[in-house]
Coordinates of C-alpha atoms in Angstrom, one line a residue:
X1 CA 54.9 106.2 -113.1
X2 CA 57.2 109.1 -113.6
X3 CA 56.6 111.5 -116.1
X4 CA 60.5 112.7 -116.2
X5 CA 61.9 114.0 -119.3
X6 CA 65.5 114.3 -119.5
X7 CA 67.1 116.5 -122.6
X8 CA 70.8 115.5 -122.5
X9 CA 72.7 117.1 -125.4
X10 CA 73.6 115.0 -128.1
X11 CA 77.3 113.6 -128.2
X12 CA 78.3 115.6 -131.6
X13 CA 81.3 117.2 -132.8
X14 CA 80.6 120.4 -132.2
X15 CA 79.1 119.8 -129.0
X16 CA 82.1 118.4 -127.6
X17 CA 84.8 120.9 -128.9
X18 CA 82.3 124.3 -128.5
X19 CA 83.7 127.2 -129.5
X20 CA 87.6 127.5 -129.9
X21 CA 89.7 130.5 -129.4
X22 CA 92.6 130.2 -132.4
X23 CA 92.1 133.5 -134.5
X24 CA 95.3 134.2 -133.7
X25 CA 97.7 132.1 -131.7
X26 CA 98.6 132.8 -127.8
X27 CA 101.7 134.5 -127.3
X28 CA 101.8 131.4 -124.0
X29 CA 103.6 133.9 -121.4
X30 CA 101.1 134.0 -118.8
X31 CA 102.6 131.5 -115.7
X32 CA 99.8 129.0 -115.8
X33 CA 99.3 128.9 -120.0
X34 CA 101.3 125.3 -119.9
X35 CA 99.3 124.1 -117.0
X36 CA 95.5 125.3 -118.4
X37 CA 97.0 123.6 -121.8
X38 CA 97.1 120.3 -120.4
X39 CA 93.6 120.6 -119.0
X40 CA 91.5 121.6 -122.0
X41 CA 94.2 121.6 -125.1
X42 CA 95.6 124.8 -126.9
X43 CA 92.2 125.5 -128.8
X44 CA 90.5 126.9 -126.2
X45 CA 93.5 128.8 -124.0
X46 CA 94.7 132.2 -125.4
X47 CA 96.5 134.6 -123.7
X48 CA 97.6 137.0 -127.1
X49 CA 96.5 140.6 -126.7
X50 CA 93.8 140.9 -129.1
X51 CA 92.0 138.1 -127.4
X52 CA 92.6 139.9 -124.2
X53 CA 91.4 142.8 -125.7
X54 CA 88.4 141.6 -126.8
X55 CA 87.6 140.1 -123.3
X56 CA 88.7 143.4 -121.1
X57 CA 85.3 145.2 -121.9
X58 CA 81.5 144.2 -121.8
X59 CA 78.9 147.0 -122.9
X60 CA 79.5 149.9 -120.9
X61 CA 82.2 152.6 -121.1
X62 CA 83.6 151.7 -117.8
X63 CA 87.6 150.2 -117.5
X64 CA 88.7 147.7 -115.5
X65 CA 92.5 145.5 -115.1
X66 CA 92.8 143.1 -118.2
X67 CA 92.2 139.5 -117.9
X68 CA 95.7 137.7 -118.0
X69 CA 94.6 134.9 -119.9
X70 CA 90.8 133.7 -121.0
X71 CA 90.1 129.7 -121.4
X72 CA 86.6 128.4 -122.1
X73 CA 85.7 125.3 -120.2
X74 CA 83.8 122.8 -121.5
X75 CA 83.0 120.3 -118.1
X76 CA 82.9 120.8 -115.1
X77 CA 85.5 118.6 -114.3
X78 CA 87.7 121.1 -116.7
X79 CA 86.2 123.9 -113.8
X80 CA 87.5 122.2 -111.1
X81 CA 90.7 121.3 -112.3
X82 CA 91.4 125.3 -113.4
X83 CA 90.1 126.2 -110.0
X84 CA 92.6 124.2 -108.0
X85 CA 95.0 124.9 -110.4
X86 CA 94.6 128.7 -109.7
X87 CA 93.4 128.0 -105.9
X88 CA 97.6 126.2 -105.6
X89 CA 99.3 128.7 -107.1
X90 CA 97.0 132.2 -105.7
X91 CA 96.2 133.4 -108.7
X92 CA 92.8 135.3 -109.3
X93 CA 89.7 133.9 -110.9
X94 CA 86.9 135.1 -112.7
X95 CA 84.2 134.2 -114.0
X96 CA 81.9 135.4 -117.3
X97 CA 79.0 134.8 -119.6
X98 CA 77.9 136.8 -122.7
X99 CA 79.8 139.8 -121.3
X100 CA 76.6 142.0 -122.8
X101 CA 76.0 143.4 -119.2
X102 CA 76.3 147.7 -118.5
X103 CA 77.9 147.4 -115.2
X104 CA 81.4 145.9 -116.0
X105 CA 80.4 143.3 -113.2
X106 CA 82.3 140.6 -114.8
X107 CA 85.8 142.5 -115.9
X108 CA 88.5 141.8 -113.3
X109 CA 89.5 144.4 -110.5
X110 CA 93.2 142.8 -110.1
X111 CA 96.3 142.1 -112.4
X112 CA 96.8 138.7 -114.6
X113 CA 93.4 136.9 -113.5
X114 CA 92.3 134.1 -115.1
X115 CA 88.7 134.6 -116.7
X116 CA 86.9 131.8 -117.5
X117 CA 84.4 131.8 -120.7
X118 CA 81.5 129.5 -119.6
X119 CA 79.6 130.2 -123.0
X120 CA 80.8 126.1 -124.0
X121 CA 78.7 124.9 -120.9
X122 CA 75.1 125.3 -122.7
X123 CA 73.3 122.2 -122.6
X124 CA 70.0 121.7 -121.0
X125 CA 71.0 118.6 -118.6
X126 CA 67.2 118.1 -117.5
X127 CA 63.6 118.7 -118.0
X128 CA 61.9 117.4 -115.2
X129 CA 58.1 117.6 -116.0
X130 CA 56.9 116.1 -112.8
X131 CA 58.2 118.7 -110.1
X132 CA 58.6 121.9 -112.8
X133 CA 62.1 122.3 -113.3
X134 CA 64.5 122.4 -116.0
X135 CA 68.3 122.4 -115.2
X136 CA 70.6 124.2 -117.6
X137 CA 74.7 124.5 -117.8
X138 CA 75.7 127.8 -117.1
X139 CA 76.3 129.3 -120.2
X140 CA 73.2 128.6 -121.8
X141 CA 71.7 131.7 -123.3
X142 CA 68.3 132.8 -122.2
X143 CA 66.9 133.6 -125.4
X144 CA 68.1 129.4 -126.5
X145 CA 66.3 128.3 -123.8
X146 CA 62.9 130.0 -123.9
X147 CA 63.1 128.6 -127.3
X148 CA 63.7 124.8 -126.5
X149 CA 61.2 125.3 -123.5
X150 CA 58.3 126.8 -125.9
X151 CA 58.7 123.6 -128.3
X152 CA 57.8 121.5 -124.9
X153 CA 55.3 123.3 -123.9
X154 CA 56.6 125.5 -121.1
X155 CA 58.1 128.8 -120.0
X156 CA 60.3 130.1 -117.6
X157 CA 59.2 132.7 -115.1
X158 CA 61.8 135.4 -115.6
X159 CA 62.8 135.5 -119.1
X160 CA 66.1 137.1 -119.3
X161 CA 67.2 140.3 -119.4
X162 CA 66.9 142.8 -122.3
X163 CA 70.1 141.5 -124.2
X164 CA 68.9 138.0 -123.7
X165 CA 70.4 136.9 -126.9
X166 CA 73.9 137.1 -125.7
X167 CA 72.9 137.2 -122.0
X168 CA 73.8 133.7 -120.1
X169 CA 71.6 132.4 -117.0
X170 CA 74.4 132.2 -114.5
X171 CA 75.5 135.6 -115.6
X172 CA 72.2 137.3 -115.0
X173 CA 71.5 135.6 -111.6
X174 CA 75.1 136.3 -110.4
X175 CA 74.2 140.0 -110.8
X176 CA 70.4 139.8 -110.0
X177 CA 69.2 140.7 -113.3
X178 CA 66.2 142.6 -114.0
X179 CA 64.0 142.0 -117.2
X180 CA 61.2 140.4 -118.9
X181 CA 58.8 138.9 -116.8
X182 CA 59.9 140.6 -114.2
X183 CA 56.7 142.3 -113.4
X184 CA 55.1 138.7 -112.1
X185 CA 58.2 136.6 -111.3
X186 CA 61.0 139.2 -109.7
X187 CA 64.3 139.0 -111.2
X188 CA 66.6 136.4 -112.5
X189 CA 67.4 135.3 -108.8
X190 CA 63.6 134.3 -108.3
X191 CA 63.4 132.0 -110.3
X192 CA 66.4 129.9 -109.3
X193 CA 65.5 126.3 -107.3
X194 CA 69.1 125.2 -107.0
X195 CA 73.0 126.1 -107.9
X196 CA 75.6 123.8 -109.1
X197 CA 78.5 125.8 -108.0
X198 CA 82.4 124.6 -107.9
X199 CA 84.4 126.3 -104.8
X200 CA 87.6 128.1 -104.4
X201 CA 89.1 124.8 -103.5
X202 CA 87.6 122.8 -106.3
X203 CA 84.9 121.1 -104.6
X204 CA 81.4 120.8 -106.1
X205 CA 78.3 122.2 -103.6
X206 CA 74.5 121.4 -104.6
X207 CA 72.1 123.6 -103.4
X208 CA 68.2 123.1 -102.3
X209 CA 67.3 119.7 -102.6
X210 CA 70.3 119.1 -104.5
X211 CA 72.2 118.1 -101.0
X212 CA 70.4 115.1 -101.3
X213 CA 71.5 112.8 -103.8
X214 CA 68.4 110.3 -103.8
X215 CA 66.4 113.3 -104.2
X216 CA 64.9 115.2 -107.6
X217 CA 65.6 118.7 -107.4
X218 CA 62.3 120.1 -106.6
X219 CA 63.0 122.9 -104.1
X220 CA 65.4 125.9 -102.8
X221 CA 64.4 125.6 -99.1
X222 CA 65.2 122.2 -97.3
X223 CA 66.7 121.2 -93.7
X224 CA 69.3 123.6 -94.1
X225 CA 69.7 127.4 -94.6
X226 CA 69.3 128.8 -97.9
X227 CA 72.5 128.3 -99.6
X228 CA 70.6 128.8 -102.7
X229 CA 70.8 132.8 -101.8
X230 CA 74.6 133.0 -100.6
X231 CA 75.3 132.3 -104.7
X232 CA 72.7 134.5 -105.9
X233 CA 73.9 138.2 -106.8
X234 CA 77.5 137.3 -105.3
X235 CA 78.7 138.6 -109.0
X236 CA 81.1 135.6 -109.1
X237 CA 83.2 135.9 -106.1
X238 CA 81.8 133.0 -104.0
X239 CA 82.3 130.5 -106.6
X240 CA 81.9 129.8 -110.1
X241 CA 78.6 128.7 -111.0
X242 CA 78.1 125.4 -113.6
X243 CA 74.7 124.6 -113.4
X244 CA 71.4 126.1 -112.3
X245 CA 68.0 124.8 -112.3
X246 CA 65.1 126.9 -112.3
X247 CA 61.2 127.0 -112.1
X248 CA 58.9 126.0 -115.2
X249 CA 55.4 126.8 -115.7
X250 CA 53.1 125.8 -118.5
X251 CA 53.2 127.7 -121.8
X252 CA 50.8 130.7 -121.9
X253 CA 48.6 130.3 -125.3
X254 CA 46.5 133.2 -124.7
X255 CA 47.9 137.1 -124.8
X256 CA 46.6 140.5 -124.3
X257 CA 48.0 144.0 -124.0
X258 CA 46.9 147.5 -123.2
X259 CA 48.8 150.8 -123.6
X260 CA 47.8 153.9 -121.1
X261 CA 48.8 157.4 -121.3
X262 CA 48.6 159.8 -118.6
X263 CA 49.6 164.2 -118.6
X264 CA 51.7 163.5 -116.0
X265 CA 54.1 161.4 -114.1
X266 CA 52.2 161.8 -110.8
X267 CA 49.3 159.9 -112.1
X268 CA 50.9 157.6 -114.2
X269 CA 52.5 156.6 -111.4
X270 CA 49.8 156.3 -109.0
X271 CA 48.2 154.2 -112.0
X272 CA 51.2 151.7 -112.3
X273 CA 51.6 151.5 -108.5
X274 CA 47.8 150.1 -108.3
X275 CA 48.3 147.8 -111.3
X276 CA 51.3 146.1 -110.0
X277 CA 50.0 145.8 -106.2
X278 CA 46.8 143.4 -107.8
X279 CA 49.5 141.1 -109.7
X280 CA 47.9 141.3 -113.5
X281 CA 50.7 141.4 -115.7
X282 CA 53.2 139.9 -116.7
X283 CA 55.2 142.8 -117.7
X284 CA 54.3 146.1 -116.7
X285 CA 56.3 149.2 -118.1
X286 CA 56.1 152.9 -117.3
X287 CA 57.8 155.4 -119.8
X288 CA 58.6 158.2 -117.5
X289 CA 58.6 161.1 -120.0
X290 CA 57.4 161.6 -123.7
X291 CA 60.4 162.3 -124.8
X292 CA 60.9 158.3 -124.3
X293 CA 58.0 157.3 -125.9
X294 CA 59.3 159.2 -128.8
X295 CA 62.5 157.2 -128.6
X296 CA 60.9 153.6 -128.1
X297 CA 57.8 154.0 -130.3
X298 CA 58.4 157.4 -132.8
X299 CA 54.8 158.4 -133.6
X300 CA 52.8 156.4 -130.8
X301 CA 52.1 159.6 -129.0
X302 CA 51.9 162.2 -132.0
X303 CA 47.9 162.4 -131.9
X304 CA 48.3 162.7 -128.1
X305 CA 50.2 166.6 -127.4
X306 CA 48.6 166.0 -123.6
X307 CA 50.1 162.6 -122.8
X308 CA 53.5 163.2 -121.1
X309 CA 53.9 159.0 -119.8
X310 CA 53.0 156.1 -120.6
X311 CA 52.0 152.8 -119.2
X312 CA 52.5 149.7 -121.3
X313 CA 50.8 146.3 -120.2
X314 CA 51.5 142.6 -121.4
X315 CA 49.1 139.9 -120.3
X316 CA 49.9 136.3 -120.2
X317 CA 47.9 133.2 -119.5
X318 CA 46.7 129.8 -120.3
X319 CA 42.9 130.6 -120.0
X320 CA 41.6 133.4 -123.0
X321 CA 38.8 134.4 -120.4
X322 CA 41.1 135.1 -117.9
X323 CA 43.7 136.8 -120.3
X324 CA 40.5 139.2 -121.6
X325 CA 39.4 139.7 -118.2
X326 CA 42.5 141.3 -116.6
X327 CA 43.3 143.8 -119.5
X328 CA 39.9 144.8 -118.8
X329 CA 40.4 145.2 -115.0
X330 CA 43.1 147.2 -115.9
X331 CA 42.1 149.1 -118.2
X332 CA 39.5 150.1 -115.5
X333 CA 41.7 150.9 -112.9
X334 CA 44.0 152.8 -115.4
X335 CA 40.8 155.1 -116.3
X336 CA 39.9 155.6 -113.1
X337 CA 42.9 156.8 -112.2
X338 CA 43.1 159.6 -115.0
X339 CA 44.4 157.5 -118.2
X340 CA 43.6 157.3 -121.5
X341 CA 43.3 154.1 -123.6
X342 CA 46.1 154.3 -126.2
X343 CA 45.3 151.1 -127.8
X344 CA 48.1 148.4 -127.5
X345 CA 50.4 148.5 -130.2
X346 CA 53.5 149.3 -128.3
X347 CA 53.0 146.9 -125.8
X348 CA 52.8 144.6 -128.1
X349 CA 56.0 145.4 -130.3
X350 CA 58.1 145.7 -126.6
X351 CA 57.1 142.3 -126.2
X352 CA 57.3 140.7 -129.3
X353 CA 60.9 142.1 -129.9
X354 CA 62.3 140.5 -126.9
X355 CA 66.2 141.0 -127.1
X356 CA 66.2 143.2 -129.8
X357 CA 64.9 146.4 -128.4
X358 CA 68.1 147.3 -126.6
X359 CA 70.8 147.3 -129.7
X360 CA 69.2 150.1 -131.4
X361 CA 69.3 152.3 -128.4
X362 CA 73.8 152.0 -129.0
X363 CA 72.4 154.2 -132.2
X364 CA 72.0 157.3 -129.8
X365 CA 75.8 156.9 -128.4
X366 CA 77.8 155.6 -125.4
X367 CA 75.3 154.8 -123.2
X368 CA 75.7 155.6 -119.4
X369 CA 73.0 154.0 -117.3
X370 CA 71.7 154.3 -113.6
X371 CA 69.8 151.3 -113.6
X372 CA 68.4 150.9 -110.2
X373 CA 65.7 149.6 -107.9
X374 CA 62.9 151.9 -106.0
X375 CA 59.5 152.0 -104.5
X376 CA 57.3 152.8 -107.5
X377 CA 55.9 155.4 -104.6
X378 CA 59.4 157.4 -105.1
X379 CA 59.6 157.5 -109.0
X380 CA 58.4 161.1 -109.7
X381 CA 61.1 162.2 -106.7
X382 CA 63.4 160.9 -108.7
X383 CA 63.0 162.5 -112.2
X384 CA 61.8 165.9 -110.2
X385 CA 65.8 165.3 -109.3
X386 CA 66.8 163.8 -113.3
X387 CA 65.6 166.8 -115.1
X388 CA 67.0 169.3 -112.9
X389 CA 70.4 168.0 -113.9
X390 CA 69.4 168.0 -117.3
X391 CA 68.9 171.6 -117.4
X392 CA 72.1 172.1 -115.1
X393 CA 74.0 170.8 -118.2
X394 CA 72.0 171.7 -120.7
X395 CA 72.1 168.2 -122.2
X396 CA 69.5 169.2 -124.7
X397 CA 71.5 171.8 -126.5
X398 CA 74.5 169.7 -126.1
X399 CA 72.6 166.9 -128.7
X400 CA 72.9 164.4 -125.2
X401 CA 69.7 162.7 -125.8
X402 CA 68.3 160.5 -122.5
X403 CA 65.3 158.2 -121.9
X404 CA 63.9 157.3 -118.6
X405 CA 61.3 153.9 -118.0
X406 CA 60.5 151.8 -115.0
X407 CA 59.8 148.0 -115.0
X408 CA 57.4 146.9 -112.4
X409 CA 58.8 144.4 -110.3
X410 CA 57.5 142.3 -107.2
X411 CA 54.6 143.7 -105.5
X412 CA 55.2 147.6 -105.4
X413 CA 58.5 148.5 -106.7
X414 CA 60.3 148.9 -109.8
X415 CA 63.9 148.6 -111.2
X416 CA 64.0 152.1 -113.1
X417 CA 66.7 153.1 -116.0
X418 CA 67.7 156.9 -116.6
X419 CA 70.1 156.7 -118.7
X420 CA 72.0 159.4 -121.3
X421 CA 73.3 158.9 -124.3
X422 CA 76.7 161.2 -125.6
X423 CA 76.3 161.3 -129.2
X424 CA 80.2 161.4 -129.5
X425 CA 84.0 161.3 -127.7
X426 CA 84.0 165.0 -127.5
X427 CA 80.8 164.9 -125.3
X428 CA 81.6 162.4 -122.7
X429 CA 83.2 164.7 -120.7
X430 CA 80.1 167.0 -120.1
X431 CA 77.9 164.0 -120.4
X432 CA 79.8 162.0 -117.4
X433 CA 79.5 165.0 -115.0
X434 CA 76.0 164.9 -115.4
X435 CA 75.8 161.2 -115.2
X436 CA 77.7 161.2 -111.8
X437 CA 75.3 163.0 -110.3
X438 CA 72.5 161.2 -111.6
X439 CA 74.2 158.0 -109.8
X440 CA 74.5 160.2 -106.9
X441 CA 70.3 161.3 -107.3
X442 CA 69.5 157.7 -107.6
X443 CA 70.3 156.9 -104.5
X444 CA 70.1 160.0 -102.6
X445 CA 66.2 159.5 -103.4
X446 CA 66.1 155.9 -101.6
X447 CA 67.6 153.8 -105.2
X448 CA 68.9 150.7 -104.3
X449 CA 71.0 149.3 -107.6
X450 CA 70.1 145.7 -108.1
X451 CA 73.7 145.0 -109.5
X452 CA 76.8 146.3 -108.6
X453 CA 79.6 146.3 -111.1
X454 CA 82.1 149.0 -111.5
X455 CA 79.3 151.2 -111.7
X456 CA 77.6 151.2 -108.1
X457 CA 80.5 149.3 -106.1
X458 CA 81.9 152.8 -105.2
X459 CA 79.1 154.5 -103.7
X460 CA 77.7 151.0 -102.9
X461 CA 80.9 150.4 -100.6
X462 CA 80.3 154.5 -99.4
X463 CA 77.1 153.9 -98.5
X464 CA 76.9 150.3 -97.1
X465 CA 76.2 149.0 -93.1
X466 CA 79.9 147.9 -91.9
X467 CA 78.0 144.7 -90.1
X468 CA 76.9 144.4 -93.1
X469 CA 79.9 144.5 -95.5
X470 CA 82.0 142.5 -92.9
X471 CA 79.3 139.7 -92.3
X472 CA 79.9 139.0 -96.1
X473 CA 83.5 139.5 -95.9
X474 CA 83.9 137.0 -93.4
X475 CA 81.4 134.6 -95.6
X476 CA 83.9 135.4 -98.3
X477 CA 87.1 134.5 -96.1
X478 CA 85.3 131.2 -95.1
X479 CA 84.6 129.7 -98.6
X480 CA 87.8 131.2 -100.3
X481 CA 90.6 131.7 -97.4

């Protein structure tokens, strides 16, 4: 007998309506604002200005065009109908979720689009215990759903991203997120079995074993090609995304964590490279610098003057044997290698603080990121490159504090974060000079960015194969002509 357990939300109030959009009241002068009104009411359509406003940033600095008008969907029936609406009449689409990314991947590139909220869809639709999956509306917020998974006994391979709180799963695997869990699952696209996804001209596509409708949804790869992957990291443009189903495991009980430190980046490196390749962890960090251990954990290193990185390891599994016999492997290996047992308390704070470690970093100032991927091989090339720019601007003197880390990721290479922070307006200037050249350093050193975003599309676009770039134009043209 089956063992299925569906979790269908329950038919409240509040459930129904979601959240409304009637702070203040729409100045109804975009073209489609009586049309959208007749598909999901006047509560949840608003084209005033300060509603704009509030949708035409997410967390970086970066500017994009507006949004003409926002409207948060609550079906996706409601999807489709705005999607043909917009599909008749040629007006642009797009897409968003928490809108807590640093790429400005979800702000629109074109005049009077149409953004659609998708933070209403956030219902788990089912738990299926017998082949591992749970399927979630779009809008449903990682942190939420780790949560409602760890009362059933599970967890999800990838865990979110850093800003998980506000973070949303079709967000994060429409611009191949990177965060925890990383380490032992890959990033958010990894983890995805299928894609409910509702095309330029309305119609709904289920992907993996999702084509089938006598079928569970069990698995990405079946009879066809992947459509799965044409979805994942398309940053909205392919369609918009309503449901996605991903991989469970069971729930971990047992956890252990280990902090290295190493006097210098060469052999911290070398350490974290031979720790990720044996697949212990299931988050592995590397602080590339002391100066962002002092940032991240003030004091950790203050009875260490010789330690100059870090390695920070989080161990995770259902067996205590197994969870003490790894940290002891690595701990081993990390010895070996020239490290120095640092005990594990920053490990564990990184871990247990899940979400909440990246708001406090705002406290240093705007925030410009290179967030990247790289062989782990490559990582001292890279900050040999970082500080010399530094010194070039004298960021230092200028108050323009920076921290630089790595996140193991896959089997050998890591998505890696240098990243400055200008303490106020009259520093951005200086502090954006050096920050274009860091993006330029990233991937003049073999960086491959994992999102793209107003921040990489440019040099992206610059740098990309024209087979390439036209093979997923003409993808593009095909779904959306």
């Amino acid at each position: 007998m089956s063992k299925r357990c569906f979790l269908i939300e329950a038919s409240n109030q509040e459930a129904t309506e979601g959240q409304i959009m009637t702070v203040v009241q729409s100045s109804a002068s975009h073209p489609l604002y009586g049309d959208i009104v007749t598909i999901v009411g006047k509560n949840r359509v608003n084209d005033n200005p300060v509603i704009i406003s509030a949708y035409s940033k997410d967390s970086c600095h970066l500017e994009a065009e507006r949004p003409g008008i926002v409207v948060m969907p609550n079906s996706v029936e409601e999807v489709q109908k705005i999607v043909r609406l917009c599909s008749s009449t040629k007006t642009p689409i797009m897409p968003a979720g928490g809108r807590n990314g640093i790429c400005g991947a979800c702000l629109p590139r074109v005049t009077n689009a149409v953004m659609l909220d998708m933070i209403n869809m956030n219902g788990i639709v089912n738990l299926d215990e017998d082949v591992m999956t749970i399927t979630v509306e779009a809008g449903m917020r990682w942190a939420e759903l780790i949560h409602r998974l760890d009362d059933k006994g599970y967890k999800l391979g990838f865990r979110g991203p850093y800003g998980g709180n506000a973070a949303t799963v079709a967000g994060s695997v429409s611009i191949n997120s990177m965060g925890y869990a990383a380490s032992r699952f890959g990033p958010a696209p990894e983890g995805v079995v299928s894609l409910e996804v509702v095309l330029p001209n309305g119609e709904i596509v289920r992907t993996g074993s999702g084509w089938n409708p006598e079928a569970q949804i069990f698995t990405r790869y079946s009879s066809f090609a992947d459509l799965t992957g044409i979805f994942l990291g398309d940053h909205g443009t392919l369609g918009v995304k309503t449901k996605v189903t991903f991989k469970i495991y069971p729930k971990a009980e047992f956890s252990t964590y280990i902090d290295l430190g190493y006097k210098n980046l060469k052999d911290a490196t070398a350490a974290f490279l031979e720790i990720q390749k044996r697949g212990l962890t299931e988050e592995l960090n590397c602080l590339l610098a002391r100066e962002s251990a002092d940032t991240y954990f003030p004091g950790l290193l203050d009875s260490h003057p010789e330690i100059n990185a870090t390695i920070h390891c989080v161990i995770m599994e259902t067996d205590k044997q197994l969870a003490e016999r790894k940290v002891q492997i690595i701990r081993d290996i990390g010895l070996d290698l020239k490290g120095k047992d640092l005990g594990n308390f920053a490990a564990q704070i990184h871990w247990a603080e899940k979400f909440n470690e990246v708001q406090p970093m705002y406290n240093n100032g705007f925030w410009l990121n290179t967030c990247h991927l790289r062989p782990i091989s490559r990582i001292p090339e890279l900050m040999d490159r970082m500080r010399a720019i530094f010194k070039k601007y004298s960021l230092e003197k200028n108050g323009i504090k920076w921290i630089a880390d790595a996140l193991a990721v896959d089997r050998a290479y890591a998505a890696a974060w240098v990243t400055i922070f200008a303490p106020t307006k009259d520093k951005m200037e200086l502090a954006e000079k050096a920050w274009n050249e860091m993006l330029d350093a990233a991937m003049e050193t073999g960086g491959c960015p994992y999102w793209s975003g107003l921040l990489w599309e440019k040099r992206a676009l610059e740098k990309v194969n024209d087979t390439f770039i036209q093979l997923y134009r003409t993808i593009k043209k095909s779904i959306d002509p």
